[in-house]
Amino acid sequence: MAGLYDELLVLLHGIWSRRWIALAVAWGVCMLGWLGVSLIPNGYESKARVYVNTQSLLEDKIGITQVQSQQDLDRVRQTLLSAKNLEKVVRGTDLAQTISGPRDVAGKITTLREHITVLAQADPSMIDISATSADSGLSDGANARIAQQVVQKLIDIFQEENLTGGRTETRQSLAFLDQQIAGRGKQLEAADKRRVEFAQRYAGVLPGAGTISQRMDAARLEINNIDAQLVQAQSALSAMNGQLAGTPATLPGVAVGGGASPLTQAQAELAAMRARGWTASHPDVIAAQRQVDNLRRQGGANGAAAAGTPNPAYLSIKSMQAERAATVQALSTRKAQLQADLNTMTAHQIDEPGVASEQEKLDRDYAALQTQYDKLLADREEIRLRGDVKTETGAVQFSVLQPASLPTAPAAPNRPLLLLGVLILGIGAGIGVAFAIGQLKGTFPTAARLERAVGIPVAGSITQVASTAQVALDKQRMKWFAGASGGLAALCLLLIVVEFIQRGTA
């Protein structure tokens, strides 16, 4: 630890012995640094805050949500710093007095883009707009006014983009959609005309509507349905035929005394049972049939003759049987017709396969064009309604919470801090130069260091003895050094005071 302390003392002694070199380097670095700081132009920053209200009840009712309005707001924020808008800023402020041609305008636009900031706060409805002007060719007052004018012009453009930009975009969108709708309409008419001409040219080959494949599929499906209906109708007809076969066409004559004979009553009851749909295996039908058979045998044995009368049940069953037969005939005829058409279309499809494929292509193209045309009409109506809502209800409303401020003090650079930093840098540079010179010169401040360097023991050392005149001269030189060092610090303090005075009078 003692050795380290000795080394530190030796280092400090070497620097102190070259203090005038360190002071000269510090003065030189500080003067150059302070000159550079003075050449940095002042930058004046103007700020403004805008509140944007994007809420609209009517928009929510018709399906235009808050997200869409926020997207519009983001679009305006992104295009605010476009070259077109920045050119408006240049020509609408005092910057127009500093341009002489298109090249100057391009340069001003590039500078403005670097010194303009548009930020959204945590609440996306709050937007901060700031601009900085630091033109070395202008005075501080001119830079402050230009910064304020730039921010105010940006606010004006911001409002213009939202109030009129939506209407312009709506008009452009509607014009584009009208053009597309007109083009699709002509294509749709041409496609329909080709379909009509094709149908007329192959009228005998392609009966009905739809493609051949569609009509063939429809015919097969209908034939299957008719087959199912035909099976049911034939079953019903067979049941009617069975009932008709078991029902007598006439009934026996009326008995003496005007009352119905037992045979007539039994036959009437049997006919009523069959009319209700009871089969021959039904117990009541079997019993009634036995009774009728017994009465007939008894009547034959007695030689009684019965006069025949029409049987109402027979007539009813006959009518139902005729209706079932007509249904079967109609279904059979329809099936035969569909089968004939199916055979005809199959034959044409085999003989002329190109006709079917051409018809399918025409129908497919027409359907695609019709879908596109309908979608364009729906999009046009939606955009028109959206534009009307935004125009009439004012979907985006502005409120300037903080107008563009006129800066009274430069925002950059921070000269007091820079001046102090140059002073510290100059002192450090002087100390560093003195230390480097001490390391380069081959002197030995102590006997121990000389002994380590040559490897030979050193017998002793002689202490320097200064005369009275030398001591007085050293004291005078110390005063000069203290004055020069204090002057450097005082000059830095003076420059800082002057900077604050200039800020107060800007």
Coordinates of C-alpha atoms in Angstrom, one line a residue:
M1 CA 0.0 0.0 0.0
A2 CA 2.9 2.3 0.8
G3 CA 4.5 1.6 -2.5
L4 CA 1.3 2.5 -4.3
Y5 CA 1.1 5.7 -2.4
D6 CA 4.6 6.5 -3.3
E7 CA 3.9 5.8 -7.0
L8 CA 0.9 8.2 -6.8
L9 CA 3.0 10.9 -5.3
V10 CA 5.6 10.5 -8.0
L11 CA 2.9 10.7 -10.7
L12 CA 1.4 13.9 -9.2
H13 CA 4.9 15.4 -8.9
G14 CA 5.6 14.7 -12.5
I15 CA 2.3 16.4 -13.6
W16 CA 2.9 19.3 -11.2
S17 CA 6.3 19.9 -12.5
R18 CA 4.8 20.3 -16.0
R19 CA 1.8 22.3 -14.9
W20 CA 2.4 25.2 -17.3
I21 CA 2.2 22.8 -20.2
A22 CA -1.0 21.3 -18.8
L23 CA -2.4 24.9 -18.4
A24 CA -1.5 25.9 -21.9
V25 CA -3.1 22.8 -23.4
A26 CA -6.3 23.4 -21.2
W27 CA -6.5 27.0 -22.5
G28 CA -6.1 25.9 -26.1
V29 CA -8.7 23.1 -25.9
C30 CA -11.2 25.3 -24.0
M31 CA -10.9 28.2 -26.5
L32 CA -11.4 25.9 -29.4
G33 CA -14.3 24.1 -27.8
W34 CA -16.0 27.2 -26.7
L35 CA -15.7 28.6 -30.2
G36 CA -17.3 25.5 -31.6
V37 CA -20.2 25.7 -29.0
S38 CA -20.8 29.3 -30.0
L39 CA -21.1 28.3 -33.6
I40 CA -23.9 25.8 -32.9
P41 CA -27.2 27.6 -33.9
N42 CA -30.0 27.8 -31.4
G43 CA -32.9 25.5 -32.0
Y44 CA -36.4 26.8 -31.0
E45 CA -39.1 24.2 -30.5
S46 CA -42.9 24.9 -30.7
K47 CA -45.4 22.4 -29.4
A48 CA -49.2 21.9 -29.8
R49 CA -51.6 19.2 -28.6
V50 CA -54.8 18.2 -30.5
Y51 CA -57.7 16.2 -29.3
V52 CA -59.5 14.1 -31.9
N53 CA -63.0 12.7 -31.3
T54 CA -63.7 9.7 -33.4
Q55 CA -66.9 8.5 -31.7
S56 CA -70.2 8.4 -33.7
L57 CA -73.4 6.7 -32.6
L58 CA -74.8 6.6 -36.1
E59 CA -71.7 4.9 -37.4
D60 CA -72.1 2.1 -34.9
K61 CA -75.7 1.7 -36.0
I62 CA -74.8 1.2 -39.6
G63 CA -71.8 -1.0 -39.0
I64 CA -69.0 1.6 -39.3
T65 CA -67.1 0.9 -36.1
Q66 CA -64.5 2.8 -34.0
V67 CA -61.8 0.8 -35.5
Q68 CA -62.4 2.2 -38.9
S69 CA -62.3 5.8 -37.6
Q70 CA -59.0 5.0 -35.9
Q71 CA -57.7 3.6 -39.1
D72 CA -58.6 6.9 -40.8
L73 CA -56.8 8.8 -38.1
D74 CA -53.7 6.7 -38.5
R75 CA -53.8 7.2 -42.2
V76 CA -53.8 11.0 -41.7
R77 CA -51.0 10.9 -39.2
Q78 CA -48.8 8.9 -41.5
T79 CA -49.5 11.1 -44.5
L80 CA -49.0 14.3 -42.5
L81 CA -45.3 14.3 -43.1
S82 CA -45.5 13.5 -46.8
A83 CA -43.6 15.6 -49.3
K84 CA -46.7 17.2 -50.6
N85 CA -47.8 18.3 -47.1
L86 CA -44.3 19.5 -46.1
E87 CA -44.2 21.6 -49.3
K88 CA -47.4 23.3 -48.2
V89 CA -45.7 24.0 -44.9
V90 CA -42.7 25.5 -46.7
R91 CA -44.7 27.7 -48.9
G92 CA -47.2 28.7 -46.2
T93 CA -44.7 30.0 -43.6
D94 CA -41.7 32.4 -43.6
L95 CA -39.6 29.6 -45.0
A96 CA -40.9 30.7 -48.4
Q97 CA -38.7 33.8 -48.1
T98 CA -35.5 31.7 -47.9
I99 CA -36.1 29.6 -51.0
S100 CA -35.2 30.5 -54.6
G101 CA -35.9 27.3 -56.5
P102 CA -37.1 23.7 -56.5
R103 CA -33.8 22.5 -55.1
D104 CA -34.2 24.8 -52.0
V105 CA -37.7 23.5 -51.5
A106 CA -36.4 19.9 -51.5
G107 CA -33.8 20.8 -49.0
K108 CA -36.2 22.5 -46.7
I109 CA -38.6 19.5 -46.9
T110 CA -35.8 17.2 -45.9
T111 CA -34.8 19.4 -43.0
L112 CA -38.4 19.7 -41.8
R113 CA -39.0 16.0 -41.9
E114 CA -36.0 15.6 -39.5
H115 CA -37.2 18.3 -37.1
I116 CA -41.0 17.5 -37.0
T117 CA -42.5 15.0 -34.6
V118 CA -46.1 13.7 -34.5
L119 CA -46.7 11.5 -31.6
A120 CA -49.9 9.9 -30.2
Q121 CA -50.3 9.7 -26.4
A122 CA -51.5 6.8 -24.3
D123 CA -54.9 7.9 -25.2
P124 CA -54.9 7.7 -29.1
S125 CA -57.2 10.7 -29.2
M126 CA -54.4 12.9 -27.9
I127 CA -51.8 13.9 -30.5
D128 CA -48.7 16.0 -29.9
I129 CA -47.2 18.0 -32.7
S130 CA -43.8 19.6 -32.3
A131 CA -41.3 21.3 -34.7
T132 CA -37.8 22.7 -34.2
S133 CA -36.1 25.5 -36.2
A134 CA -32.4 25.9 -36.0
D135 CA -31.3 27.8 -39.1
S136 CA -27.9 29.4 -38.6
G137 CA -28.7 32.0 -41.2
L138 CA -31.7 33.3 -39.3
S139 CA -31.9 35.2 -36.0
D140 CA -33.2 33.6 -32.8
G141 CA -36.5 35.5 -33.2
A142 CA -37.0 34.3 -36.8
N143 CA -36.3 30.7 -35.8
A144 CA -38.9 30.9 -33.0
R145 CA -41.5 32.4 -35.3
I146 CA -40.8 29.7 -38.0
A147 CA -41.2 26.9 -35.4
Q148 CA -44.6 28.3 -34.3
Q149 CA -45.7 28.8 -37.9
V150 CA -44.7 25.2 -38.9
V151 CA -46.7 23.7 -36.0
Q152 CA -49.8 25.9 -36.8
K153 CA -49.6 24.9 -40.5
L154 CA -49.4 21.3 -39.6
I155 CA -52.5 21.6 -37.5
D156 CA -54.3 23.3 -40.4
I157 CA -53.2 20.5 -42.7
F158 CA -54.3 17.9 -40.1
Q159 CA -57.8 19.3 -40.0
E160 CA -58.0 19.6 -43.8
E161 CA -56.9 16.0 -44.3
N162 CA -59.7 14.8 -42.0
L163 CA -62.5 17.1 -43.0
T164 CA -62.0 17.1 -46.7
G165 CA -59.7 14.1 -47.2
G166 CA -62.6 11.7 -46.4
R167 CA -64.9 13.3 -49.0
T168 CA -62.2 13.3 -51.6
E169 CA -61.4 9.6 -51.0
T170 CA -65.2 8.8 -51.1
R171 CA -65.6 10.6 -54.5
Q172 CA -62.5 8.8 -55.9
S173 CA -63.7 5.5 -54.6
L174 CA -67.2 6.0 -56.0
A175 CA -65.8 7.1 -59.4
F176 CA -63.6 4.0 -59.5
L177 CA -66.4 1.7 -58.6
D178 CA -68.7 3.3 -61.2
Q179 CA -66.1 2.6 -63.8
Q180 CA -65.7 -1.0 -62.7
I181 CA -69.5 -1.5 -62.6
A182 CA -69.9 -0.1 -66.1
G183 CA -67.1 -2.4 -67.4
R184 CA -68.6 -5.4 -65.6
G185 CA -72.1 -4.5 -66.9
K186 CA -70.8 -4.6 -70.5
Q187 CA -69.1 -7.9 -69.9
L188 CA -72.3 -9.3 -68.4
E189 CA -74.4 -8.2 -71.3
A190 CA -71.9 -9.8 -73.7
A191 CA -71.9 -13.0 -71.8
D192 CA -75.7 -13.1 -71.6
K193 CA -75.9 -12.4 -75.4
R194 CA -73.5 -15.4 -76.0
R195 CA -75.7 -17.6 -73.8
V196 CA -78.8 -16.6 -75.7
E197 CA -77.2 -17.2 -79.1
F198 CA -75.9 -20.6 -78.0
A199 CA -79.3 -21.6 -76.7
Q200 CA -81.0 -20.5 -80.0
R201 CA -78.4 -22.4 -82.1
Y202 CA -78.9 -25.6 -80.1
A203 CA -82.5 -25.2 -79.2
G204 CA -83.4 -28.8 -80.2
V205 CA -80.4 -30.2 -78.5
L206 CA -80.6 -28.4 -75.2
P207 CA -84.2 -28.2 -74.1
G208 CA -84.9 -26.7 -70.7
A209 CA -82.8 -24.5 -68.5
G210 CA -79.3 -25.2 -67.1
T211 CA -76.5 -27.3 -68.4
I212 CA -76.9 -30.8 -69.8
S213 CA -75.2 -32.3 -66.7
Q214 CA -77.5 -30.4 -64.4
R215 CA -80.6 -31.4 -66.4
M216 CA -79.5 -35.0 -66.6
D217 CA -78.9 -35.1 -62.8
A218 CA -82.3 -33.5 -62.2
A219 CA -84.0 -36.0 -64.6
R220 CA -82.4 -38.9 -62.7
L221 CA -83.4 -37.5 -59.4
E222 CA -87.0 -37.0 -60.6
I223 CA -87.1 -40.6 -62.1
N224 CA -86.1 -42.0 -58.7
N225 CA -88.8 -40.0 -57.0
I226 CA -91.4 -41.2 -59.5
D227 CA -90.3 -44.8 -59.0
A228 CA -90.9 -44.5 -55.3
Q229 CA -94.3 -42.9 -55.9
L230 CA -95.2 -45.5 -58.6
V231 CA -94.5 -48.4 -56.2
Q232 CA -96.9 -46.9 -53.7
A233 CA -99.5 -46.2 -56.3
Q234 CA -99.3 -49.8 -57.7
S235 CA -99.6 -51.2 -54.2
A236 CA -102.7 -49.1 -53.5
L237 CA -104.2 -50.2 -56.9
S238 CA -103.5 -53.9 -56.1
A239 CA -105.3 -53.4 -52.7
M240 CA -108.3 -51.8 -54.5
N241 CA -108.4 -54.7 -57.0
G242 CA -108.5 -57.2 -54.2
Q243 CA -111.3 -55.4 -52.5
L244 CA -113.2 -55.1 -55.7
A245 CA -112.9 -58.8 -56.4
G246 CA -114.4 -59.7 -53.1
T247 CA -117.3 -57.2 -53.3
P248 CA -120.5 -58.3 -55.3
A249 CA -121.7 -55.9 -57.9
T250 CA -125.4 -56.5 -56.9
L251 CA -127.3 -57.3 -53.8
P252 CA -130.2 -59.9 -53.5
G253 CA -133.8 -58.6 -53.7
V254 CA -135.9 -57.3 -50.9
A255 CA -137.8 -59.8 -48.7
V256 CA -141.6 -60.1 -48.4
G257 CA -143.2 -57.5 -46.2
G258 CA -140.7 -54.8 -47.4
G259 CA -137.9 -55.7 -44.9
A260 CA -134.4 -56.6 -45.9
S261 CA -133.6 -60.3 -46.0
P262 CA -130.9 -61.8 -43.7
L263 CA -128.7 -62.5 -46.7
T264 CA -128.9 -58.9 -47.8
Q265 CA -128.0 -57.6 -44.4
A266 CA -125.1 -60.1 -44.1
Q267 CA -123.7 -59.1 -47.5
A268 CA -124.1 -55.4 -46.6
E269 CA -122.1 -55.9 -43.4
L270 CA -119.4 -57.8 -45.2
A271 CA -119.1 -55.1 -47.9
A272 CA -118.8 -52.4 -45.2
M273 CA -116.0 -54.3 -43.5
R274 CA -114.1 -54.6 -46.8
A275 CA -114.7 -51.0 -47.6
R276 CA -113.0 -50.1 -44.3
G277 CA -109.9 -51.9 -45.6
W278 CA -110.2 -55.1 -43.6
T279 CA -108.5 -58.1 -45.2
A280 CA -110.0 -61.6 -45.7
S281 CA -107.9 -62.9 -42.8
H282 CA -109.6 -60.5 -40.3
P283 CA -111.7 -62.5 -37.8
D284 CA -114.9 -60.4 -38.3
V285 CA -114.5 -60.7 -42.1
I286 CA -114.1 -64.5 -41.8
A287 CA -117.2 -64.7 -39.6
A288 CA -119.3 -62.5 -41.8
Q289 CA -118.2 -64.5 -44.9
R290 CA -119.3 -67.8 -43.2
Q291 CA -122.7 -66.2 -42.4
V292 CA -123.2 -65.1 -46.0
D293 CA -122.2 -68.6 -47.3
N294 CA -124.6 -70.3 -44.9
L295 CA -127.5 -68.0 -45.9
R296 CA -126.8 -68.6 -49.6
R297 CA -126.9 -72.4 -49.1
Q298 CA -130.1 -72.0 -47.2
G299 CA -131.6 -69.8 -49.8
G300 CA -130.6 -72.2 -52.6
A301 CA -132.1 -75.2 -50.7
N302 CA -135.4 -73.4 -50.2
G303 CA -135.5 -72.3 -53.9
A304 CA -135.8 -68.7 -53.0
A305 CA -135.0 -66.4 -55.8
A306 CA -133.4 -63.0 -55.1
A307 CA -133.8 -60.0 -57.3
G308 CA -130.4 -58.2 -57.9
T309 CA -129.9 -54.5 -56.9
P310 CA -126.7 -52.3 -57.4
N311 CA -124.2 -52.6 -54.5
P312 CA -123.1 -49.1 -53.2
A313 CA -119.9 -50.4 -51.7
Y314 CA -119.0 -52.0 -55.0
L315 CA -119.5 -48.7 -56.8
S316 CA -117.4 -46.8 -54.2
I317 CA -114.5 -49.3 -54.5
K318 CA -114.7 -49.2 -58.3
S319 CA -114.3 -45.4 -58.2
M320 CA -111.3 -45.6 -55.9
Q321 CA -109.9 -48.3 -58.1
A322 CA -110.2 -46.1 -61.2
E323 CA -108.5 -43.2 -59.4
R324 CA -105.6 -45.4 -58.4
A325 CA -105.2 -46.7 -61.9
A326 CA -105.2 -43.1 -63.3
T327 CA -102.4 -42.2 -60.8
V328 CA -100.4 -45.2 -61.9
Q329 CA -100.9 -44.3 -65.5
A330 CA -99.8 -40.7 -65.0
L331 CA -96.7 -41.7 -63.1
S332 CA -95.8 -44.2 -65.7
T333 CA -96.3 -41.7 -68.5
R334 CA -94.1 -39.1 -66.7
K335 CA -91.4 -41.6 -66.1
A336 CA -91.4 -42.6 -69.7
Q337 CA -91.1 -39.0 -70.8
L338 CA -88.2 -38.3 -68.4
Q339 CA -86.5 -41.4 -69.5
A340 CA -86.9 -40.4 -73.2
D341 CA -85.5 -36.9 -72.4
L342 CA -82.6 -38.5 -70.5
N343 CA -81.8 -40.8 -73.3
T344 CA -81.9 -37.9 -75.8
M345 CA -79.6 -35.8 -73.7
T346 CA -77.2 -38.7 -73.2
A347 CA -77.2 -39.4 -77.0
H348 CA -76.4 -35.7 -77.7
Q349 CA -73.8 -35.6 -75.1
I350 CA -72.1 -38.6 -76.7
D351 CA -72.5 -37.4 -80.2
E352 CA -71.5 -33.7 -79.5
P353 CA -69.5 -33.6 -76.3
G354 CA -68.2 -30.1 -77.1
V355 CA -71.7 -28.6 -76.9
A356 CA -72.2 -29.5 -73.3
S357 CA -68.7 -28.3 -72.3
E358 CA -69.2 -25.0 -74.1
Q359 CA -72.6 -24.5 -72.5
E360 CA -71.1 -25.1 -69.0
K361 CA -68.3 -22.7 -69.7
L362 CA -70.8 -20.0 -70.8
D363 CA -72.9 -20.5 -67.8
R364 CA -69.9 -20.5 -65.5
D365 CA -68.5 -17.3 -66.9
Y366 CA -71.9 -15.6 -66.7
A367 CA -72.4 -16.7 -63.0
A368 CA -68.9 -15.3 -62.1
L369 CA -69.5 -12.0 -63.8
Q370 CA -73.0 -11.7 -62.2
T371 CA -71.4 -12.4 -58.7
Q372 CA -68.7 -9.7 -59.3
Y373 CA -71.3 -7.2 -60.6
D374 CA -73.5 -7.7 -57.5
K375 CA -70.6 -7.3 -55.2
L376 CA -69.5 -4.1 -56.8
L377 CA -73.0 -2.7 -56.5
A378 CA -73.1 -3.6 -52.8
D379 CA -69.6 -2.1 -52.2
R380 CA -70.6 1.1 -53.9
E381 CA -73.7 1.5 -51.8
E382 CA -71.7 0.8 -48.6
I383 CA -69.0 3.4 -49.5
R384 CA -71.6 6.0 -50.4
L385 CA -73.5 5.4 -47.1
R386 CA -70.2 5.6 -45.2
G387 CA -69.2 8.8 -46.9
D388 CA -72.6 10.4 -46.2
V389 CA -72.4 9.5 -42.6
K390 CA -69.0 10.9 -42.1
T391 CA -69.9 14.1 -44.0
E392 CA -73.2 14.7 -42.2
T393 CA -72.4 13.6 -38.7
G394 CA -68.8 14.8 -38.5
A395 CA -67.3 11.5 -37.5
V396 CA -63.9 13.1 -36.8
Q397 CA -64.0 16.3 -34.7
F398 CA -61.0 18.4 -33.7
S399 CA -60.3 20.4 -30.6
V400 CA -56.9 22.2 -30.2
L401 CA -56.1 21.8 -26.5
Q402 CA -52.8 23.5 -26.7
P403 CA -52.2 26.0 -29.5
A404 CA -48.8 26.3 -31.2
S405 CA -46.5 28.0 -28.7
L406 CA -44.1 30.7 -29.4
P407 CA -40.8 29.6 -27.8
T408 CA -38.9 32.2 -25.8
A409 CA -35.8 30.1 -25.0
P410 CA -33.9 27.8 -27.2
A411 CA -34.6 24.1 -26.7
A412 CA -31.2 23.1 -28.0
P413 CA -28.3 23.1 -27.6
N414 CA -27.8 23.2 -23.8
R415 CA -24.9 25.6 -24.0
P416 CA -24.3 26.0 -20.2
L417 CA -23.8 22.2 -20.0
L418 CA -21.7 22.2 -23.1
L419 CA -19.5 25.1 -21.9
L420 CA -18.9 23.3 -18.6
G421 CA -18.2 20.1 -20.4
V422 CA -15.6 21.8 -22.6
L423 CA -13.9 23.2 -19.4
I424 CA -13.7 19.7 -17.9
L425 CA -12.4 18.3 -21.2
G426 CA -9.7 21.0 -21.4
I427 CA -8.5 20.3 -17.9
G428 CA -8.4 16.6 -18.6
A429 CA -6.5 17.1 -21.8
G430 CA -3.9 19.3 -20.1
I431 CA -3.4 16.8 -17.3
G432 CA -3.1 14.0 -19.9
V433 CA -0.5 15.8 -22.0
A434 CA 1.6 16.5 -18.9
F435 CA 1.4 12.9 -17.8
A436 CA 2.4 11.7 -21.3
I437 CA 5.4 14.0 -21.4
G438 CA 6.5 12.8 -18.0
Q439 CA 6.4 9.2 -19.2
L440 CA 8.4 9.9 -22.3
K441 CA 11.3 11.7 -20.6
G442 CA 14.0 9.5 -19.2
T443 CA 14.3 11.1 -15.7
F444 CA 14.1 9.4 -12.3
P445 CA 12.2 11.3 -9.6
T446 CA 13.6 9.0 -6.8
A447 CA 16.7 7.1 -6.0
A448 CA 14.7 3.8 -5.6
R449 CA 13.4 4.1 -9.2
L450 CA 16.9 4.8 -10.5
E451 CA 18.2 1.7 -8.6
R452 CA 15.5 -0.5 -10.1
A453 CA 16.2 0.8 -13.6
V454 CA 20.0 0.3 -13.6
G455 CA 20.2 -2.7 -11.3
I456 CA 23.1 -1.1 -9.2
P457 CA 22.7 0.1 -5.6
V458 CA 22.5 3.8 -5.2
A459 CA 24.5 5.2 -2.4
G460 CA 22.4 8.3 -1.7
S461 CA 20.8 11.4 -3.1
I462 CA 21.3 15.1 -2.7
T463 CA 18.4 17.3 -1.8
Q464 CA 17.9 20.4 -3.9
V465 CA 18.5 23.6 -2.0
A466 CA 16.8 26.7 -3.3
S467 CA 18.0 30.2 -2.7
T468 CA 15.9 33.1 -1.4
A469 CA 15.6 34.5 -4.9
Q470 CA 14.6 31.2 -6.3
V471 CA 11.9 30.8 -3.6
A472 CA 10.5 34.3 -4.3
L473 CA 10.4 33.5 -8.0
D474 CA 8.6 30.2 -7.4
K475 CA 6.0 32.1 -5.3
Q476 CA 5.5 34.6 -8.1
R477 CA 5.1 31.9 -10.7
M478 CA 2.6 30.1 -8.4
K479 CA 0.5 33.3 -8.3
W480 CA 0.7 33.5 -12.1
F481 CA -0.4 29.9 -12.4
A482 CA -3.3 30.4 -10.0
G483 CA -4.4 33.5 -11.8
A484 CA -4.3 31.8 -15.2
S485 CA -6.2 28.8 -13.9
G486 CA -8.8 31.0 -12.2
G487 CA -9.1 33.1 -15.3
L488 CA -9.9 29.9 -17.3
A489 CA -12.7 29.0 -14.8
A490 CA -13.9 32.7 -14.6
L491 CA -14.1 32.8 -18.4
C492 CA -16.2 29.7 -18.4
L493 CA -18.5 31.2 -15.8
L494 CA -18.8 34.4 -17.8
L495 CA -19.7 32.6 -20.9
I496 CA -22.5 30.8 -19.0
V497 CA -23.8 34.0 -17.6
V498 CA -23.8 35.6 -21.0
E499 CA -25.8 32.6 -22.4
F500 CA -28.5 33.0 -19.7
I501 CA -28.7 36.7 -20.4
Q502 CA -29.1 36.1 -24.2
R503 CA -31.9 33.5 -23.4
G504 CA -33.7 36.1 -21.4
T505 CA -33.6 38.7 -24.1
A506 CA -34.4 36.3 -27.0

